PDB file of C-alpha atoms and ligand atoms in Angstrom:
ATOM      1  CA  MET P   1       1.399  21.169   5.118  1.00 31.00           C
ATOM      2  CA  THR P   2       0.794  20.331   0.699  1.00 34.00           C
ATOM      3  CA  ASN P   3      -1.476  17.857  -0.320  1.00 37.00           C
ATOM      4  CA  ASN P   4      -0.475  17.429  -4.369  1.00 38.00           C
ATOM      5  CA  ASN P   5       0.303  13.970  -5.120  1.00 38.00           C
ATOM      6  CA  ASN P   6      -0.453  12.796  -1.766  1.00 38.00           C
ATOM      7  CA  ASN P   7      -3.681   9.868  -2.082  1.00 36.00           C
ATOM      8  CA  ASN P   8      -2.876   9.260   1.499  1.00 32.00           C
ATOM      9  CA  THR P   9      -5.006  13.116   2.586  1.00 34.00           C
ATOM     10  CA  ILE P  10      -6.720  13.741  -0.876  1.00 33.00           C
ATOM     11  CA  GLN P  11      -9.352  10.705  -3.064  1.00 39.00           C
ATOM     12  CA  THR P  12      -8.709  11.143  -6.566  1.00 38.00           C
ATOM     13  CA  ASN P  13     -11.625  11.412  -8.407  1.00 44.00           C
ATOM     14  CA  THR P  14     -12.739   8.669 -10.749  1.00 45.00           C
ATOM     15  CA  GLU P  15     -15.554  10.173 -12.877  1.00 48.00           C
ATOM     16  CA  ASP P  16     -14.910   9.776 -16.447  1.00 48.00           C
ATOM     17  CA  ASP P  17     -14.491  13.604 -17.644  1.00 63.00           C
ATOM     18  CA  ALA P  18     -12.844  14.852 -20.110  1.00 68.00           C
ATOM     19  CA  GLU P  19      -8.596  15.307 -18.935  1.00 87.00           C
ATOM     20  CA  ILE P  20      -6.547  18.436 -18.663  1.00 94.00           C
ATOM     21  CA  PRO P  21      -2.976  18.055 -19.086  1.00 94.00           C
ATOM     22  CA  GLY P  22      -1.317  18.591 -15.555  1.00 96.00           C
ATOM     23  CA  ILE P  23      -4.702  18.727 -13.111  1.00 97.00           C
ATOM     24  CA  ARG P  24      -6.220  15.982 -11.088  1.00 96.00           C
ATOM     25  CA  PHE P  25      -9.657  16.652  -9.273  1.00 97.00           C
ATOM     26  CA  VAL P  26      -9.575  15.425  -6.097  1.00 96.00           C
ATOM     27  CA  ASP P  27     -12.406  15.025  -3.295  1.00 96.00           C
ATOM     28  CA  TYR P  28     -12.139  17.727  -0.323  1.00 96.00           C
ATOM     29  CA  LYS P  29     -11.752  15.521   2.345  1.00 93.00           C
ATOM     30  CA  ASP P  30     -11.391  16.702   6.134  1.00 93.00           C
ATOM     31  CA  GLU P  31     -11.130  20.686   7.609  1.00 92.00           C
ATOM     32  CA  SER P  32      -7.053  20.479   6.920  1.00 92.00           C
ATOM     33  CA  GLN P  33      -8.269  21.263   3.485  1.00 94.00           C
ATOM     34  CA  LEU P  34     -10.274  23.922   4.385  1.00 95.00           C
ATOM     35  CA  GLU P  35      -7.857  27.141   4.546  1.00 95.00           C
ATOM     36  CA  TYR P  36      -6.981  25.832   0.902  1.00 96.00           C
ATOM     37  CA  VAL P  37     -10.933  26.551  -0.060  1.00 96.00           C
ATOM     38  CA  MET P  38     -11.216  29.767   1.895  1.00 96.00           C
ATOM     39  CA  SER P  39      -7.889  30.949   0.758  1.00 95.00           C
ATOM     40  CA  LEU P  40      -8.945  30.359  -2.962  1.00 96.00           C
ATOM     41  CA  VAL P  41     -12.044  31.533  -2.915  1.00 95.00           C
ATOM     42  CA  GLY P  42     -11.684  34.295  -0.583  1.00 93.00           C
ATOM     43  CA  ARG P  43      -8.977  36.283  -3.087  1.00 91.00           C
ATOM     44  CA  ASP P  44     -11.685  36.866  -5.349  1.00 85.00           C
ATOM     45  CA  LEU P  45     -14.937  37.833  -2.896  1.00 79.00           C
ATOM     46  CA  SER P  46     -16.223  41.172  -2.823  1.00 74.00           C
ATOM     47  CA  GLU P  47     -17.875  40.386   0.085  1.00 75.00           C
ATOM     48  CA  PRO P  48     -15.479  38.130   2.825  1.00 83.00           C
ATOM     49  CA  TYR P  49     -17.621  34.588   4.039  1.00 90.00           C
ATOM     50  CA  SER P  50     -17.067  33.846   7.599  1.00 92.00           C
ATOM     51  CA  ILE P  51     -15.607  30.311   8.526  1.00 94.00           C
ATOM     52  CA  PHE P  52     -19.177  29.234   9.724  1.00 95.00           C
ATOM     53  CA  THR P  53     -19.849  29.981   6.163  1.00 95.00           C
ATOM     54  CA  TYR P  54     -17.097  27.149   4.794  1.00 96.00           C
ATOM     55  CA  ARG P  55     -17.652  24.557   7.761  1.00 96.00           C
ATOM     56  CA  TYR P  56     -21.584  24.843   6.595  1.00 96.00           C
ATOM     57  CA  PHE P  57     -21.472  23.919   3.227  1.00 97.00           C
ATOM     58  CA  LEU P  58     -17.782  22.061   3.421  1.00 97.00           C
ATOM     59  CA  HIS P  59     -19.144  19.524   6.864  1.00 96.00           C
ATOM     60  CA  ARG P  60     -23.344  19.136   5.553  1.00 96.00           C
ATOM     61  CA  PHE P  61     -22.375  18.328   2.109  1.00 97.00           C
ATOM     62  CA  PRO P  62     -17.827  17.186   1.646  1.00 97.00           C
ATOM     63  CA  GLU P  63     -19.088  15.218  -2.068  1.00 97.00           C
ATOM     64  CA  LEU P  64     -20.262  18.420  -3.392  1.00 98.00           C
ATOM     65  CA  CYS P  65     -16.943  20.517  -2.600  1.00 98.00           C
ATOM     66  CA  ILE P  66     -14.032  19.538  -5.433  1.00 98.00           C
ATOM     67  CA  LEU P  67     -10.850  20.876  -5.337  1.00 98.00           C
ATOM     68  CA  ALA P  68      -8.015  20.804  -9.113  1.00 97.00           C
ATOM     69  CA  VAL P  69      -4.623  19.723  -8.165  1.00 97.00           C
ATOM     70  CA  ALA P  70      -1.557  21.302 -10.111  1.00 97.00           C
ATOM     71  CA  ASP P  71       1.456  18.886 -10.829  1.00 95.00           C
ATOM     72  CA  ASP P  72       3.209  22.013 -10.459  1.00 94.00           C
ATOM     73  CA  SER P  73       2.132  23.759  -7.648  1.00 94.00           C
ATOM     74  CA  PRO P  74       2.053  22.459  -4.358  1.00 93.00           C
ATOM     75  CA  GLU P  75      -1.769  23.454  -2.882  1.00 95.00           C
ATOM     76  CA  PRO P  76      -4.843  23.426  -4.600  1.00 97.00           C
ATOM     77  CA  ILE P  77      -5.242  25.906  -7.013  1.00 97.00           C
ATOM     78  CA  ALA P  78      -9.213  25.653  -7.703  1.00 97.00           C
ATOM     79  CA  CYS P  79     -11.964  24.159  -6.659  1.00 97.00           C
ATOM     80  CA  VAL P  80     -16.336  24.763  -6.530  1.00 98.00           C
ATOM     81  CA  VAL P  81     -18.411  24.111  -3.959  1.00 98.00           C
ATOM     82  CA  GLY P  82     -22.234  23.417  -2.882  1.00 98.00           C
ATOM     83  CA  LYS P  83     -24.782  22.317  -1.380  1.00 97.00           C
ATOM     84  CA  ILE P  84     -28.566  21.016  -2.086  1.00 97.00           C
ATOM     85  CA  ASP P  85     -31.455  22.720  -0.997  1.00 95.00           C
ATOM     86  CA  ILE P  86     -34.734  21.073  -0.222  1.00 89.00           C
ATOM     87  CA  GLU P  87     -37.471  23.859  -1.519  1.00 76.00           C
ATOM     88  CA  GLY P  88     -40.480  24.555   1.074  1.00 68.00           C
ATOM     89  CA  VAL P  89     -38.291  22.927   4.033  1.00 65.00           C
ATOM     90  CA  ASP P  90     -36.269  24.841   7.025  1.00 64.00           C
ATOM     91  CA  GLU P  91     -32.942  23.587   7.065  1.00 62.00           C
ATOM     92  CA  THR P  92     -32.945  22.370  10.245  1.00 62.00           C
ATOM     93  CA  GLU P  93     -35.788  19.881   8.470  1.00 63.00           C
ATOM     94  CA  GLN P  94     -33.602  18.809   6.018  1.00 59.00           C
ATOM     95  CA  GLU P  95     -32.977  15.371   6.547  1.00 60.00           C
ATOM     96  CA  GLN P  96     -35.870  13.980   7.362  1.00 59.00           C
ATOM     97  CA  ALA P  97     -37.554  15.093   4.351  1.00 62.00           C
ATOM     98  CA  GLU P  98     -36.783  12.545   1.588  1.00 64.00           C
ATOM     99  CA  ASN P  99     -39.194  13.049  -1.230  1.00 65.00           C
ATOM    100  CA  ALA P 100     -39.198  16.871  -1.529  1.00 79.00           C
ATOM    101  CA  GLU P 101     -38.029  18.561  -4.042  1.00 90.00           C
ATOM    102  CA  LYS P 102     -34.201  18.907  -4.178  1.00 95.00           C
ATOM    103  CA  THR P 103     -32.475  22.503  -5.910  1.00 97.00           C
ATOM    104  CA  GLY P 104     -28.388  22.215  -6.418  1.00 98.00           C
ATOM    105  CA  TYR P 105     -26.662  25.091  -5.253  1.00 98.00           C
ATOM    106  CA  ILE P 106     -23.270  26.595  -6.095  1.00 98.00           C
ATOM    107  CA  GLY P 107     -21.963  28.265  -3.692  1.00 96.00           C
ATOM    108  CA  MET P 108     -18.073  29.063  -4.511  1.00 96.00           C
ATOM    109  CA  LEU P 109     -16.165  29.077  -7.334  1.00 97.00           C
ATOM    110  CA  ALA P 110     -12.531  30.255  -8.002  1.00 97.00           C
ATOM    111  CA  VAL P 111      -9.397  29.295 -10.075  1.00 98.00           C
ATOM    112  CA  GLN P 112      -6.382  30.720  -9.301  1.00 97.00           C
ATOM    113  CA  GLU P 113      -5.473  33.756 -11.745  1.00 96.00           C
ATOM    114  CA  ALA P 114      -2.023  31.730 -12.928  1.00 97.00           C
ATOM    115  CA  TYR P 115      -4.370  28.902 -14.071  1.00 98.00           C
ATOM    116  CA  ARG P 116      -7.235  30.358 -15.760  1.00 98.00           C
ATOM    117  CA  ARG P 117      -8.850  29.519 -19.201  1.00 97.00           C
ATOM    118  CA  LYS P 118      -7.875  26.671 -18.811  1.00 96.00           C
ATOM    119  CA  GLY P 119     -11.008  24.501 -18.508  1.00 97.00           C
ATOM    120  CA  ILE P 120     -10.279  24.319 -14.983  1.00 97.00           C
ATOM    121  CA  GLY P 121     -13.272  25.986 -14.279  1.00 98.00           C
ATOM    122  CA  GLN P 122     -15.043  24.413 -16.796  1.00 97.00           C
ATOM    123  CA  ALA P 123     -14.200  21.177 -15.004  1.00 97.00           C
ATOM    124  CA  LEU P 124     -15.460  21.829 -11.635  1.00 97.00           C
ATOM    125  CA  VAL P 125     -18.479  22.903 -12.289  1.00 98.00           C
ATOM    126  CA  HIS P 126     -19.637  19.553 -14.803  1.00 97.00           C
ATOM    127  CA  ARG P 127     -18.262  17.153 -12.082  1.00 97.00           C
ATOM    128  CA  ILE P 128     -20.302  19.617  -9.444  1.00 98.00           C
ATOM    129  CA  LEU P 129     -23.374  19.236 -11.757  1.00 98.00           C
ATOM    130  CA  GLN P 130     -22.834  15.584 -12.914  1.00 97.00           C
ATOM    131  CA  ARG P 131     -22.848  15.641  -9.010  1.00 98.00           C
ATOM    132  CA  MET P 132     -25.884  17.826  -8.312  1.00 98.00           C
ATOM    133  CA  LYS P 133     -27.415  15.294 -10.870  1.00 97.00           C
ATOM    134  CA  ASN P 134     -26.854  12.408 -10.138  1.00 97.00           C
ATOM    135  CA  MET P 135     -28.564  13.397  -6.107  1.00 95.00           C
ATOM    136  CA  GLU P 136     -31.405  13.865  -8.077  1.00 95.00           C
ATOM    137  CA  CYS P 137     -31.774  18.008  -8.015  1.00 96.00           C
ATOM    138  CA  ARG P 138     -34.274  18.980 -10.552  1.00 96.00           C
ATOM    139  CA  SER P 139     -32.881  22.483 -10.713  1.00 97.00           C
ATOM    140  CA  VAL P 140     -28.676  23.493  -9.980  1.00 98.00           C
ATOM    141  CA  THR P 141     -29.126  28.039  -8.843  1.00 98.00           C
ATOM    142  CA  LEU P 142     -26.418  30.262  -8.498  1.00 97.00           C
ATOM    143  CA  GLU P 143     -25.898  33.689  -8.188  1.00 97.00           C
ATOM    144  CA  THR P 144     -23.791  35.806  -9.754  1.00 96.00           C
ATOM    145  CA  GLU P 145     -22.299  39.773  -9.583  1.00 95.00           C
ATOM    146  CA  VAL P 146     -24.030  41.450 -12.716  1.00 97.00           C
ATOM    147  CA  THR P 147     -20.913  42.773 -13.752  1.00 95.00           C
ATOM    148  CA  ASN P 148     -18.607  39.074 -13.360  1.00 96.00           C
ATOM    149  CA  THR P 149     -19.450  38.365 -17.220  1.00 97.00           C
ATOM    150  CA  THR P 150     -16.536  35.947 -16.958  1.00 97.00           C
ATOM    151  CA  ALA P 151     -18.847  33.802 -15.184  1.00 97.00           C
ATOM    152  CA  GLN P 152     -22.191  34.677 -17.078  1.00 98.00           C
ATOM    153  CA  LYS P 153     -20.643  33.593 -19.807  1.00 98.00           C
ATOM    154  CA  LEU P 154     -18.817  30.188 -18.655  1.00 98.00           C
ATOM    155  CA  TYR P 155     -22.646  29.160 -17.107  1.00 98.00           C
ATOM    156  CA  GLN P 156     -25.279  29.954 -19.597  1.00 98.00           C
ATOM    157  CA  ASP P 157     -23.143  29.528 -22.718  1.00 97.00           C
ATOM    158  CA  ARG P 158     -21.328  25.707 -21.323  1.00 97.00           C
ATOM    159  CA  PHE P 159     -23.914  24.785 -19.294  1.00 97.00           C
ATOM    160  CA  GLY P 160     -27.151  26.859 -20.248  1.00 98.00           C
ATOM    161  CA  PHE P 161     -28.161  28.085 -17.095  1.00 98.00           C
ATOM    162  CA  ILE P 162     -30.692  31.409 -17.888  1.00 98.00           C
ATOM    163  CA  ARG P 163     -31.443  34.389 -15.755  1.00 98.00           C
ATOM    164  CA  GLU P 164     -34.193  34.559 -13.643  1.00 97.00           C
ATOM    165  CA  GLU P 165     -33.465  36.848 -11.330  1.00 97.00           C
ATOM    166  CA  LEU P 166     -31.822  40.576 -11.150  1.00 98.00           C
ATOM    167  CA  LEU P 167     -31.193  41.030  -6.899  1.00 97.00           C
ATOM    168  CA  VAL P 168     -30.779  44.602  -7.171  1.00 97.00           C
ATOM    169  CA  ARG P 169     -28.102  45.467  -4.247  1.00 94.00           C
ATOM    170  CA  TYR P 170     -27.256  41.906  -3.728  1.00 92.00           C
ATOM    171  CA  TYR P 171     -23.982  42.042  -2.126  1.00 89.00           C
ATOM    172  CA  LEU P 172     -22.442  44.007   1.240  1.00 83.00           C
ATOM    173  CA  ASN P 173     -20.773  46.142  -2.153  1.00 86.00           C
ATOM    174  CA  TRP P 174     -24.559  47.019  -3.525  1.00 89.00           C
ATOM    175  CA  ASN P 175     -23.831  45.456  -6.404  1.00 92.00           C
ATOM    176  CA  ASP P 176     -26.008  43.647  -8.349  1.00 96.00           C
ATOM    177  CA  ALA P 177     -26.307  40.054  -9.159  1.00 97.00           C
ATOM    178  CA  TYR P 178     -28.099  37.999 -11.474  1.00 98.00           C
ATOM    179  CA  ARG P 179     -29.652  34.707 -10.664  1.00 98.00           C
ATOM    180  CA  LEU P 180     -29.067  31.672 -12.933  1.00 98.00           C
ATOM    181  CA  ARG P 181     -30.210  28.452 -13.286  1.00 98.00           C
ATOM    182  CA  LEU P 182     -30.215  25.175 -14.318  1.00 98.00           C
ATOM    183  CA  TRP P 183     -33.058  22.747 -14.826  1.00 97.00           C
ATOM    184  CA  PHE P 184     -31.743  19.031 -15.756  1.00 95.00           C
TER     185      PHE P 184
HETATM  186  C1  LIG U   1     -14.742  32.477 -13.924  1.00 69.62           C
HETATM  187  C2  LIG U   1     -13.650  31.106 -13.337  1.00 69.62           C
HETATM  188  C3  LIG U   1     -14.146  30.645 -12.445  1.00 69.62           C
HETATM  189  C4  LIG U   1     -13.395  31.013 -14.841  1.00 69.62           C
HETATM  190  O1  LIG U   1     -12.527  29.726 -14.744  1.00 69.62           O
HETATM  191  P1  LIG U   1     -11.460  29.320 -15.761  1.00 69.62           P
HETATM  192  O2  LIG U   1     -10.973  27.758 -15.199  1.00 69.62           O
HETATM  193  O3  LIG U   1     -10.791  30.512 -15.768  1.00 69.62           O
HETATM  194  O4  LIG U   1     -13.029  28.853 -17.165  1.00 69.62           O
HETATM  195  P2  LIG U   1     -12.982  28.001 -18.113  1.00 69.62           P
HETATM  196  O5  LIG U   1     -10.881  27.991 -18.594  1.00 69.62           O
HETATM  197  O6  LIG U   1     -13.079  26.415 -17.776  1.00 69.62           O
HETATM  198  O7  LIG U   1     -13.516  28.634 -19.581  1.00 69.62           O
HETATM  199  C5  LIG U   1     -14.634  27.763 -19.843  1.00 69.62           C
HETATM  200  C6  LIG U   1     -15.352  29.166 -20.625  1.00 69.62           C
HETATM  201  O8  LIG U   1     -16.004  30.137 -20.090  1.00 69.62           O
HETATM  202  C7  LIG U   1     -15.375  31.776 -20.130  1.00 69.62           C
HETATM  203  N1  LIG U   1     -15.036  31.894 -19.944  1.00 69.62           N
HETATM  204  C8  LIG U   1     -13.606  32.260 -19.154  1.00 69.62           C
HETATM  205  N2  LIG U   1     -13.035  33.058 -18.570  1.00 69.62           N
HETATM  206  C9  LIG U   1     -12.952  33.509 -19.294  1.00 69.62           C
HETATM  207  C10 LIG U   1     -12.701  34.946 -19.687  1.00 69.62           C
HETATM  208  N3  LIG U   1     -11.819  35.285 -19.031  1.00 69.62           N
HETATM  209  N4  LIG U   1     -13.403  36.214 -21.009  1.00 69.62           N
HETATM  210  C11 LIG U   1     -14.936  35.544 -21.065  1.00 69.62           C
HETATM  211  N5  LIG U   1     -14.793  34.071 -21.270  1.00 69.62           N
HETATM  212  C12 LIG U   1     -14.336  33.430 -20.489  1.00 69.62           C
HETATM  213  C13 LIG U   1     -15.619  31.189 -21.926  1.00 69.62           C
HETATM  214  O9  LIG U   1     -16.720  30.569 -22.673  1.00 69.62           O
HETATM  215  C14 LIG U   1     -14.409  29.443 -21.796  1.00 69.62           C
HETATM  216  O10 LIG U   1     -14.675  28.984 -22.311  1.00 69.62           O
HETATM  217  P3  LIG U   1     -13.447  29.027 -23.579  1.00 69.62           P
HETATM  218  O11 LIG U   1     -12.076  29.508 -23.068  1.00 69.62           O
HETATM  219  O12 LIG U   1     -13.607  27.983 -24.357  1.00 69.62           O
HETATM  220  O13 LIG U   1     -13.494  30.568 -24.441  1.00 69.62           O
HETATM  221  C15 LIG U   1     -12.344  32.253 -12.956  1.00 69.62           C
HETATM  222  O14 LIG U   1     -12.536  32.892 -13.805  1.00 69.62           O
HETATM  223  C16 LIG U   1     -12.646  32.848 -11.552  1.00 69.62           C
HETATM  224  O15 LIG U   1     -12.203  31.900 -10.570  1.00 69.62           O
HETATM  225  N6  LIG U   1     -12.700  33.977 -11.296  1.00 69.62           N
HETATM  226  C17 LIG U   1     -12.908  35.339  -9.816  1.00 69.62           C
HETATM  227  C18 LIG U   1     -14.228  33.991  -9.588  1.00 69.62           C
HETATM  228  C19 LIG U   1     -15.560  33.925 -10.172  1.00 69.62           C
HETATM  229  O16 LIG U   1     -15.598  35.326 -10.782  1.00 69.62           O
HETATM  230  N7  LIG U   1     -16.337  32.864  -9.894  1.00 69.62           N
HETATM  231  C20 LIG U   1     -17.155  33.457 -10.067  1.00 69.62           C
HETATM  232  C21 LIG U   1     -18.211  32.888  -8.732  1.00 69.62           C
HETATM  233  S1  LIG U   1     -19.889  33.501 -10.138  1.00 69.62           S
END
């Protein structure tokens, strides 16, 4: 199945952001896009996520999954996926906790190799941060491997995320991670 240039299957994002020629940003609509997200993210992961993890993010927070579609590719070429955590509240009780402090979490970000260094990753992060801000998050966190200096540059230099914690042997491959946080 292809979904480029097809507004019947994916809705064009109308947020007022800088344009990248040949690229459109679209919202996650339904499970027909799940395979694209899994394939984009799966290529770069040092440890695999189960389909249940993807479904948890996408079903509960569809507005926090944004895909990039290129004019010259039949499939989405990048995506960002996030969720909202509510501080001090168990996940099963989160829907009732209207007034509790919300924290955004960026769980996945991937740009297909051929499309990197064109500002797409930055544009996706910019969009998800805007949404998290609109959803009244006070801050946003994420983890990145200590060896992933590309991601760190993007988050720290472009958006002002700060290193909050070193997570020793955080990943299944025993690599360490940094927890980064951006305060709004
Ligand atoms: C990290 C990633 C999403 C960046 O996507 P991208 O579209 O290439 O990034 P952008 O073009 O928006 O780059 C924005 C800025 O990030 C930094 N950056 C991006 N790629 C970089 C690289 N290879 N080396 C150094 N800095 C880099 C630069 O500051 C860049 O700005 P500049 O091009 O003006 O110098 C992409 O490399 C990727 O998919 N990597 C594999 C998956 C991954 O690591 N995800 C993050 C998990 S935490």
